[in-house]
Coordinates of C-alpha atoms and ligand atoms in Angstrom, one line a residue:
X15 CA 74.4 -29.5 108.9
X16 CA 74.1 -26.1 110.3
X17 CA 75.2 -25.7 113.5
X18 CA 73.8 -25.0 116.7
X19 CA 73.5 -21.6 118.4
X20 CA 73.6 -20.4 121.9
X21 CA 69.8 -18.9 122.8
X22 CA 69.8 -14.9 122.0
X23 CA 70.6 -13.1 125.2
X24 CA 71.9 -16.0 126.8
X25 CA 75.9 -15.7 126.7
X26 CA 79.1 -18.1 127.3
X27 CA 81.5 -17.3 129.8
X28 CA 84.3 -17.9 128.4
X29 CA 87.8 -18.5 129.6
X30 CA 89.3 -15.3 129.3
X31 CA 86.6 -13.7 131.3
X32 CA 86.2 -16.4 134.4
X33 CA 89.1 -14.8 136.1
X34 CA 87.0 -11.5 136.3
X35 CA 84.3 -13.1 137.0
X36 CA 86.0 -15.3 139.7
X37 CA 87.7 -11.9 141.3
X38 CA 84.0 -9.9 141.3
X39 CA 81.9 -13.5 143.0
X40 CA 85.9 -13.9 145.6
X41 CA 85.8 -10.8 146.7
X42 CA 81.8 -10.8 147.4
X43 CA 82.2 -14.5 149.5
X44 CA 85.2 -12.3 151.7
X45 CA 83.4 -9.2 152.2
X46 CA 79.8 -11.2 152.6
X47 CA 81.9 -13.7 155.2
X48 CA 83.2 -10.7 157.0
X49 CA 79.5 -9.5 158.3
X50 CA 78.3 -13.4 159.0
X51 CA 75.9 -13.7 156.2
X52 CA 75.2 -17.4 155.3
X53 CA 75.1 -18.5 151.6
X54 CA 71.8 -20.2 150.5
X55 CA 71.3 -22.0 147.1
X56 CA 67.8 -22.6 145.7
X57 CA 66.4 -24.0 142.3
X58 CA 66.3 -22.0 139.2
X59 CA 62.6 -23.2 138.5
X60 CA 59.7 -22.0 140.9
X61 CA 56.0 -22.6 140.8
X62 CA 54.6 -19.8 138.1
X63 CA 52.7 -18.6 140.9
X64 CA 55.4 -18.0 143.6
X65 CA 56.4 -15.0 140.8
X66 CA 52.8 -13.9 140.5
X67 CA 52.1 -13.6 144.0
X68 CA 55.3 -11.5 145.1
X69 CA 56.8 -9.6 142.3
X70 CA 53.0 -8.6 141.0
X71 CA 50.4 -9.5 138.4
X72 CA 50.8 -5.9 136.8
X73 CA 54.5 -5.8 137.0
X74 CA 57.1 -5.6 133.6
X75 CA 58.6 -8.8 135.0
X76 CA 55.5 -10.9 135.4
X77 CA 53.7 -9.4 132.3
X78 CA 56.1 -9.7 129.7
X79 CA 59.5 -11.4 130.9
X80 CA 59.1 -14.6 132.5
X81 CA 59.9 -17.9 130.7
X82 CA 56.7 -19.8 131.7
X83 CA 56.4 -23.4 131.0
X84 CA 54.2 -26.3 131.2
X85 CA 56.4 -29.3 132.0
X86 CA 55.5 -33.3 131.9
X87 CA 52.7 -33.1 134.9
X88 CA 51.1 -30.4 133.2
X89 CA 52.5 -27.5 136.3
X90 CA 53.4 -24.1 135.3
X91 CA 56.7 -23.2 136.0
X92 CA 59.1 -20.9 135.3
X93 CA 62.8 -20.1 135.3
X94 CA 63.9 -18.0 138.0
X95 CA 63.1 -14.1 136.9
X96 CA 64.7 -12.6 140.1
X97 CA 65.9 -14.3 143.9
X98 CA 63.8 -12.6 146.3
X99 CA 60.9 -14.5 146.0
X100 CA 62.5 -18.4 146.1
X101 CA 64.5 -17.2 148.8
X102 CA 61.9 -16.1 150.5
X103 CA 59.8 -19.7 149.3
X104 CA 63.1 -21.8 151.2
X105 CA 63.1 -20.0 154.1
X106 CA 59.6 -20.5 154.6
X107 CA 59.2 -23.8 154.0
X108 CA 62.7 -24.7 156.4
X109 CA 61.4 -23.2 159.0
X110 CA 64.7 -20.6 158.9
X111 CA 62.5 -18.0 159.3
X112 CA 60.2 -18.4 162.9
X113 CA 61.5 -16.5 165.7
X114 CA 65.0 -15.3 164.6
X115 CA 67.0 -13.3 162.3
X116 CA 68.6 -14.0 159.2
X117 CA 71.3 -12.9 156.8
X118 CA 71.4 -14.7 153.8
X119 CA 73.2 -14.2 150.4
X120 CA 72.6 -16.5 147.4
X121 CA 74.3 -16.6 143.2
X122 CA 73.1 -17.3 140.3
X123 CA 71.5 -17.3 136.8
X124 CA 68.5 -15.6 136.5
X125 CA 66.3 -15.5 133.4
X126 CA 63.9 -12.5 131.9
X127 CA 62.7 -12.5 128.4
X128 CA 64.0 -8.7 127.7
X129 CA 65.4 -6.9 124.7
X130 CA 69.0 -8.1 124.8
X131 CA 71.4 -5.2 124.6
X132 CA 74.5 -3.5 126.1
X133 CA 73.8 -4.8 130.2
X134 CA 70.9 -6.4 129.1
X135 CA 70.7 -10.0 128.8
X136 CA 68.0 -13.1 128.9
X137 CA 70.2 -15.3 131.3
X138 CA 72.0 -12.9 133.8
X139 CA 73.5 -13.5 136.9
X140 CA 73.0 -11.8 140.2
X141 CA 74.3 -11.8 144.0
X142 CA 71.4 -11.1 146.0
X143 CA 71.1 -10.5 150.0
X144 CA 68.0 -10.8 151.8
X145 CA 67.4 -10.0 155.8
X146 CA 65.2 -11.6 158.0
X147 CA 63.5 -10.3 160.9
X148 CA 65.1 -6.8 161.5
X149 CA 62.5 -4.1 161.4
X150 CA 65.0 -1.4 162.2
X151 CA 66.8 1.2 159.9
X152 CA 69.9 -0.1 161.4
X153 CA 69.9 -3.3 159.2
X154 CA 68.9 -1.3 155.9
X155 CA 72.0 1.1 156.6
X156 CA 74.2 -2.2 156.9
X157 CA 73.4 -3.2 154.0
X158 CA 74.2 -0.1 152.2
X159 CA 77.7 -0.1 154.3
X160 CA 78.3 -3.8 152.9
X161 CA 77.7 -2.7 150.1
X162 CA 79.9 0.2 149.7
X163 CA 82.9 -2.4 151.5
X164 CA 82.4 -3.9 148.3
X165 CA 83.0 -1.4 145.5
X166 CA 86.0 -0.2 147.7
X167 CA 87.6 -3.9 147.5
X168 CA 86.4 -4.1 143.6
X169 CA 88.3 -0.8 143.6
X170 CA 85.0 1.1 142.2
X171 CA 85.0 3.7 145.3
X172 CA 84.4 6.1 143.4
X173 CA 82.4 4.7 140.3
X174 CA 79.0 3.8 142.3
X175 CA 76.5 6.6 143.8
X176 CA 74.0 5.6 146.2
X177 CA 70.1 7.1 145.9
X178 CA 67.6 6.4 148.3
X179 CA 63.7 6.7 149.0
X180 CA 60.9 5.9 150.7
X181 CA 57.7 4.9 149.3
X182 CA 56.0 4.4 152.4
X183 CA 53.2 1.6 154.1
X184 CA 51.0 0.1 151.5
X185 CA 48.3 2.2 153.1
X186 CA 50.3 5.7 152.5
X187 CA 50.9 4.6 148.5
X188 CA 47.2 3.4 148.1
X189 CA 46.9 6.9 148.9
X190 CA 49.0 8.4 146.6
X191 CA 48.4 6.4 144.3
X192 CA 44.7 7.6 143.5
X193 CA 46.1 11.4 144.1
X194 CA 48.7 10.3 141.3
X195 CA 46.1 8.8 139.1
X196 CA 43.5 11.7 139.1
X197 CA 46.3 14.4 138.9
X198 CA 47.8 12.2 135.5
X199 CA 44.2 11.4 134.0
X200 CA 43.6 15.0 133.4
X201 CA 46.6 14.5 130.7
X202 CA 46.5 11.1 130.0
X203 CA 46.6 11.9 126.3
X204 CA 49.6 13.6 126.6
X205 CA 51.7 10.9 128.4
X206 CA 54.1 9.0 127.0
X207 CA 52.1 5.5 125.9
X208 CA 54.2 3.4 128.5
X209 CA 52.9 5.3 130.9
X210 CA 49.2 5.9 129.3
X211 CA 49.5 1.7 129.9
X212 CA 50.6 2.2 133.7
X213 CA 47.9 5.0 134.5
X214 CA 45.8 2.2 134.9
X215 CA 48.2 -1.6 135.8
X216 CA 50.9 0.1 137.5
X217 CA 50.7 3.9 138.0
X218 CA 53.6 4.6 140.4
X219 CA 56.1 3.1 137.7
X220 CA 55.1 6.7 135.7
X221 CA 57.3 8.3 138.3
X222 CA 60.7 6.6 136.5
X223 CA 59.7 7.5 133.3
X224 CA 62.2 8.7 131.2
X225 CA 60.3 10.8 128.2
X226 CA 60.2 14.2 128.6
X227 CA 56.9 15.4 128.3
X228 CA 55.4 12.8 131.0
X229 CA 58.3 14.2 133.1
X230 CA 57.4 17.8 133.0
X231 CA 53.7 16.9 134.0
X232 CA 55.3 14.8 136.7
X233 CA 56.7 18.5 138.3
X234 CA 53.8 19.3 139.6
X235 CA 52.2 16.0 140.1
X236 CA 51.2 15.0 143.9
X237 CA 54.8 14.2 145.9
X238 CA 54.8 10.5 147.4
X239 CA 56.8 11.8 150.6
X240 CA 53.4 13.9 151.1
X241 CA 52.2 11.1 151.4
X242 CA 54.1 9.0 153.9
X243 CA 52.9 7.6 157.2
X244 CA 54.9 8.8 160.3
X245 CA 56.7 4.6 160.8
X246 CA 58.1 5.0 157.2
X247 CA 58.8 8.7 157.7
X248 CA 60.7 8.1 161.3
X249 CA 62.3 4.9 159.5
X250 CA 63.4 7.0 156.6
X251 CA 65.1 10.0 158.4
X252 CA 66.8 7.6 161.1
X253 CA 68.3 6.1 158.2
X254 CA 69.4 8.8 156.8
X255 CA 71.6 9.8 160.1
X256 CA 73.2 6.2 159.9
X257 CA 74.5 6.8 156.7
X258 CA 75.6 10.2 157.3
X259 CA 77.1 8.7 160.5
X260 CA 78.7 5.8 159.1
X261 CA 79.9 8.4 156.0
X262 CA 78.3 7.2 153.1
X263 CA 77.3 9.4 150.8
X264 CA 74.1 9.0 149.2
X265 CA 71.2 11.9 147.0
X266 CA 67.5 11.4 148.2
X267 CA 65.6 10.7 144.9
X268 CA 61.7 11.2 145.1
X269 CA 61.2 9.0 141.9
X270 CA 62.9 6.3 143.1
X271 CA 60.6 3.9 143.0
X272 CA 61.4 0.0 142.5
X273 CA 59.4 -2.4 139.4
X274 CA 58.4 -4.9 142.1
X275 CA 55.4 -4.6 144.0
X276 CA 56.3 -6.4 147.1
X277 CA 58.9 -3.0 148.3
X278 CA 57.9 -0.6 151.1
X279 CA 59.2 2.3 153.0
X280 CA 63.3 2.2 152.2
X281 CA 64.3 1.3 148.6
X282 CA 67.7 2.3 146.9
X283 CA 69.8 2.0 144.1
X284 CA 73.3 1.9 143.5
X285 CA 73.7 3.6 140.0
X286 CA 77.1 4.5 137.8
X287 CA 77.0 7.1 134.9
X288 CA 79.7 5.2 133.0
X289 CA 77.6 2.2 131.4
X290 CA 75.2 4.6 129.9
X291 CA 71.3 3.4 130.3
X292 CA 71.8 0.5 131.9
X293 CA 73.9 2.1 134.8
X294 CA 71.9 0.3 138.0
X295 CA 74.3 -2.3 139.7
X296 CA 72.6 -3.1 142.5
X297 CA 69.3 -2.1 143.6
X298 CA 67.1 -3.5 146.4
X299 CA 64.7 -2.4 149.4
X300 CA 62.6 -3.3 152.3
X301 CA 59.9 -5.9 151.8
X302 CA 58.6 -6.3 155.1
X303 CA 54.9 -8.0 153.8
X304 CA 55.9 -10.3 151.5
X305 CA 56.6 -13.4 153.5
X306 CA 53.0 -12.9 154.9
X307 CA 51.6 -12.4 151.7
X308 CA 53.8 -15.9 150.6
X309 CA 51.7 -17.3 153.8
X310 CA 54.4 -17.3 156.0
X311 CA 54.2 -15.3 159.4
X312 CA 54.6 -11.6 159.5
X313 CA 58.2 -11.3 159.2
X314 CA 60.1 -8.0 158.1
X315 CA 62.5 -8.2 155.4
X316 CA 65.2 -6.0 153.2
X317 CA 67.4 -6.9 150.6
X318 CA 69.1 -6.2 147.3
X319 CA 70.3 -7.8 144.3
X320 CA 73.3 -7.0 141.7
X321 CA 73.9 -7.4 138.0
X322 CA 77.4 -9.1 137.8
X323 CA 77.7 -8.4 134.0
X324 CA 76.9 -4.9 134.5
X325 CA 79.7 -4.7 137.5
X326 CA 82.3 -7.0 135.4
X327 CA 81.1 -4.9 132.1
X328 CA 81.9 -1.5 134.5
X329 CA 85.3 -3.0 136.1
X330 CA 86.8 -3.5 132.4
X331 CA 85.4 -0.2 130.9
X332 CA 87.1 1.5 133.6
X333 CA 90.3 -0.7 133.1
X334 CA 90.4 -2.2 136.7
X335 CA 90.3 -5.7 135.9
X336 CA 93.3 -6.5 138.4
X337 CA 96.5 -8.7 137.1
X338 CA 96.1 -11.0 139.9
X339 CA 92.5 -12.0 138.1
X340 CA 94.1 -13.5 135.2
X341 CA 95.9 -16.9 136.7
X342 CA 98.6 -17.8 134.7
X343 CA 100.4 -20.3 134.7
X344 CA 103.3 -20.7 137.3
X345 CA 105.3 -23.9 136.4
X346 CA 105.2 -25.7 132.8
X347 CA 106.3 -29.5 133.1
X348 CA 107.4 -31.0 129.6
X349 CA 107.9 -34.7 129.1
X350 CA 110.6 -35.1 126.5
X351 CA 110.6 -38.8 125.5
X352 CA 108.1 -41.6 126.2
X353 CA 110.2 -43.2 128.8
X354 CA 109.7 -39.4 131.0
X355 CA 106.0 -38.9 130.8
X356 CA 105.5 -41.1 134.1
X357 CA 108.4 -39.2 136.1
X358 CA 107.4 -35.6 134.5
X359 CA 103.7 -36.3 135.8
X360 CA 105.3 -37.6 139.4
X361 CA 107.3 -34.5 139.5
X362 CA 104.6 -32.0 138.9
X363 CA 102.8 -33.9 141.2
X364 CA 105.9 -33.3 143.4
X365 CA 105.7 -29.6 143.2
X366 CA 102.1 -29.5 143.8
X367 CA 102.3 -30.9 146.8
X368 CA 105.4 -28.5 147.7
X369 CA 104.4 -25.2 145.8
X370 CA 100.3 -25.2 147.2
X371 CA 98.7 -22.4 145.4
X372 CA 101.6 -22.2 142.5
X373 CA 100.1 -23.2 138.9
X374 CA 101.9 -26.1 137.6
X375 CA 100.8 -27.3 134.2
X376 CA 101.9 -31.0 133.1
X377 CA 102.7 -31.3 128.8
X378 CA 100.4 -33.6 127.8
X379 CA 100.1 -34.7 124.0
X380 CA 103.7 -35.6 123.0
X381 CA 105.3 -33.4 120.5
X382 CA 108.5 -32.3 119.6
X383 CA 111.4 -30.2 122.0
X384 CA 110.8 -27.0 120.1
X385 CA 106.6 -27.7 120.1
X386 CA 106.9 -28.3 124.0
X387 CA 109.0 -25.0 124.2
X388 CA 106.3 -23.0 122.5
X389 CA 103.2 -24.1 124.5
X390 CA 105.4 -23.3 127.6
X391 CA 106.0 -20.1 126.6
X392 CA 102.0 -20.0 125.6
X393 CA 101.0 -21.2 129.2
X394 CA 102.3 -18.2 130.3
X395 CA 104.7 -19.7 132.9
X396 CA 107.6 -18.2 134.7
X397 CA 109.8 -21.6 134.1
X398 CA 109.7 -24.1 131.6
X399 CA 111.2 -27.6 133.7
X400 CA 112.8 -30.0 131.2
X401 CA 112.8 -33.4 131.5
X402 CA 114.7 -35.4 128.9
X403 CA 116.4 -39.1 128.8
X404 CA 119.5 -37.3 129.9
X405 CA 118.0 -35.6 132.8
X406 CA 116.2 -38.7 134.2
X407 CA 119.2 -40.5 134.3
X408 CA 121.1 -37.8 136.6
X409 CA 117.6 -36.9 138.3
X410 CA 118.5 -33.4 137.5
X411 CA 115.5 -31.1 135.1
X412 CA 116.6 -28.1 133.2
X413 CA 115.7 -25.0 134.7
X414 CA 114.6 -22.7 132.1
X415 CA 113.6 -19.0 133.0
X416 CA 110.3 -17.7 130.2
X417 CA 109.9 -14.6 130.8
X418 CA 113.4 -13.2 131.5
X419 CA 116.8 -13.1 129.1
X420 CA 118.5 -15.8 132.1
X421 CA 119.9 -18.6 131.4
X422 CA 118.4 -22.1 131.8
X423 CA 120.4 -23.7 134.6
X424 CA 120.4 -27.5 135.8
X425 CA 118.4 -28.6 139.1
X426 CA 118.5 -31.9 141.0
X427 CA 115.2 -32.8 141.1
X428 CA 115.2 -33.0 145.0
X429 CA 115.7 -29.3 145.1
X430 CA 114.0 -28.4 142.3
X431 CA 110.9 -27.4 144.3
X432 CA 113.1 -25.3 147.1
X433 CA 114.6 -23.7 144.2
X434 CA 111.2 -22.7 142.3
X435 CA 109.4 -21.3 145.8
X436 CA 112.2 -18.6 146.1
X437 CA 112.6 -17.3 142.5
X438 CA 108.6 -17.3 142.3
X439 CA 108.5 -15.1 145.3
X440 CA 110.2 -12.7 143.8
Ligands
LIG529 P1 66.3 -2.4 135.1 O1 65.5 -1.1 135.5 O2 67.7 -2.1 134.6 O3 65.5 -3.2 134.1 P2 65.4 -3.9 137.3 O4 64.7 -3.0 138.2 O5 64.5 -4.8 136.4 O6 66.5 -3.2 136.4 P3 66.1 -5.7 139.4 O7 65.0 -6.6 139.2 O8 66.0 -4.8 140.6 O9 66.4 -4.8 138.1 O10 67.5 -6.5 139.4 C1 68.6 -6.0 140.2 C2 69.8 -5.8 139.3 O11 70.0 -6.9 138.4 C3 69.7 -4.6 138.3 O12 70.1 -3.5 139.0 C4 70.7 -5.0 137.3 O13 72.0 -4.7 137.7 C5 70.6 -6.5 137.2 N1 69.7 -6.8 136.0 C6 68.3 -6.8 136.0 N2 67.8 -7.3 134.8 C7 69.0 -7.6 134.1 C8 69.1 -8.1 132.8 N3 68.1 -8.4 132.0 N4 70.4 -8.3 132.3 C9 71.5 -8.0 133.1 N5 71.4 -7.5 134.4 C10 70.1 -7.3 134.9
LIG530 MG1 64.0 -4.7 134.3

């Protein structure tokens, strides 16, 4: 029978890579800990409509890349395209949201029906943060100094570059976006057909554009920050002291402009050059309408979201997948002879108990001295203990060093733990 595949775009994690995985999703928990943000875990499925209403009708997402479904009752539903909008949906509905302020931080899959390619997948998995209740600039610049606390403890300093924007009040883009449509019109035959498409759905998404031609009608094109009100204009320059006072560096970019419709005045992107097209790791902005528009109370709101196979893809191109995220093993415990299989598992036990945070591995599945041996050495262990009929009757183990030219040495087993906590220090 042939056999089953995984879905396209939708990949296993396997064992070699949970380490890096574990070290990127650690070190986020720390740093996230560190500036009191709370985790919060919601379903993968949503109502369809909880995507409709807050990432947009018109949008890439909603159009073409949500896995909709009708399940038993006959309810549309679909599997999770982004976090924004279900975090959003709990808070809401648990009351987290009335008359106070919120950090919250959240994991998981999330699912878009996209091309799969290079940082491009159909199950991905994202950290997202989302703020609650802060209408200031202050929160938006923490954010982006969390953020950067981040890359320096993944050791990617240097590797991300912050751009920022602000695309205004609803009010100042309605504006611009009819100046934007009747300057574009006058050429639509010459745009590229994306954006012939957006001229009428989505017309600010022409401003990312990459083709060429579109781009060099988009020089002289009406300027959003034209177009600005004075909050979003006062917003946007007092965060732009913050960071320059808090000393992180960032490059205004006028065509930054988000694929979600619920953003307003500050959105940003955290972008590196060294995973080619798909170089955005974390992206996010201010959404300070969309809980009202969920039917929620006016609440202001900024967050952002990462890609963690784009950041785990970027740690191992640039080779700084550290040693400490590959656990080896420690300890390897063989069993040679029926009659030591209950004392080799009570003495790993033993050293468990003694050695906390120390990897010890039990044999299990019989085998011969020199088959033991090899999948000690396999483990990756420091020390191989060896427990034989002769060494149960002395209650002594054999020492045996792995990874060095010593020699194996004999242990009582009452100090065999005392013994094991000061070579492993070293
Ligand atoms: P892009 O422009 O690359 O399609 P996006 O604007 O659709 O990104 P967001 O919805 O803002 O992305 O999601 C935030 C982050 O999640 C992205 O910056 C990226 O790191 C990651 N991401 C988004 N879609 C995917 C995907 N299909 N596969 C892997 N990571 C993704
Ligand atoms: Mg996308």
């Amino acid at each position: 029978m042939a056999k089953i595949q995984a879905i396209r775009g939708m990949n296993d994690i396997l064992p070699e890579e949970t380490p890096v995985w574990q070290f990127v999703e650690s070190t986020a928990r720390k740093v996230l800990h560190q500036y009191g943000y709370q985790e919060i875990r919601m379903p993968v499925v949503e109502q369809t409509d909880l995507f409709r209403r807050s990432i947009g009708e018109v949008t890439d997402i909603v159009e073409k890349e949500m896995y909709t479904f009708e399940d038993r009752n006959g309810d549309s539903l679909t599997l999770r395209p982004e976090g924004t909008a279900g975090c959003v949906r709990a808070a809401e509905e648990h009351g987290l949201l009335f008359n106070q302020t919120r950090r919250l931080w959240y994991t998981g899959p999330m699912f878009r029906h996209e091309r799969p390619q290079k940082g491009r997948y159909r199950q991905f998995h994202q950290i997202g943060v989302e703020c609650f209740g802060m209408p200031g600039p202050d929160i938006d610049a923490e954010l982006l100094i969390l953020t950067a606390r981040f890359w320096e403890a993944l050791g990617l300093g240097n590797h991300a570059r912050l751009e920022i924007n602000s695309i205004g009040s609803s009010a100042a883009r309605k504006e611009f976006r009819s100046a934007l449509v009747d300057y574009l019109s006058q050429y639509k035959t010459r745009l590229d057909e994306d954006s012939q498409r957006r001229l009428d759905t989505n017309p600010l998404r022409i401003l990312d554009t990459k083709d060429p031609e579109t781009r060099r009608l988009l020089a002289d094109a009406p300027r959003l920050e034209d177009y600005l009100d004075d909050d979003s204009r006062a917003h946007f320059e007092q965060l732009k002291a913050l960071l320059d006072a808090s000393g992180i560096a960032y490059t205004v970019n006028p065509s930054l402009v988000r694929g979600l419709d619920y953003y307003g005045k500050t959105v940003f992107e955290w972008v590196t050059d060294s995973l080619g097209a798909q170089g955005t790791i974390c992206a996010g902005g201010r959404y300070d309408g969309l809980v009202e528009q969920l039917g929620g109370r006016p609440t202001t709101a900024v967050g952002f979201a990462m890609g963690l196979e784009r950041l785990i893809l970027l740690l191992e191109t640039l080779g700084l997948v550290p040693d400490e995220a590959n656990s080896n093993a420690d300890v390897y415990v063989t069993a040679m002879g029926a009659t030591t299989i209950a004392p080799a598992l009570a003495l790993a036990e033993t050293l468990r108990n003694e050695l906390p945070g120390r990897v010890i591995i039990s044999h299990c599945g019989g085998g011969s001295f020199k088959s033991q041996m090899k999948k000690a050495d396999k483990s990756g262990a420091r020390y191989a203990v060896i427990l034989g009929e002769n060494e149960l009757a002395n209650a002594t183990v054999g020492l045996k060093p792995l990874r060095s030219g010593e020699e194996q040495t004999t242990v009582t087993q009452s100090e065999l733990a005392t013994v094991l906590a000061d070579t492993l220090a070293n």
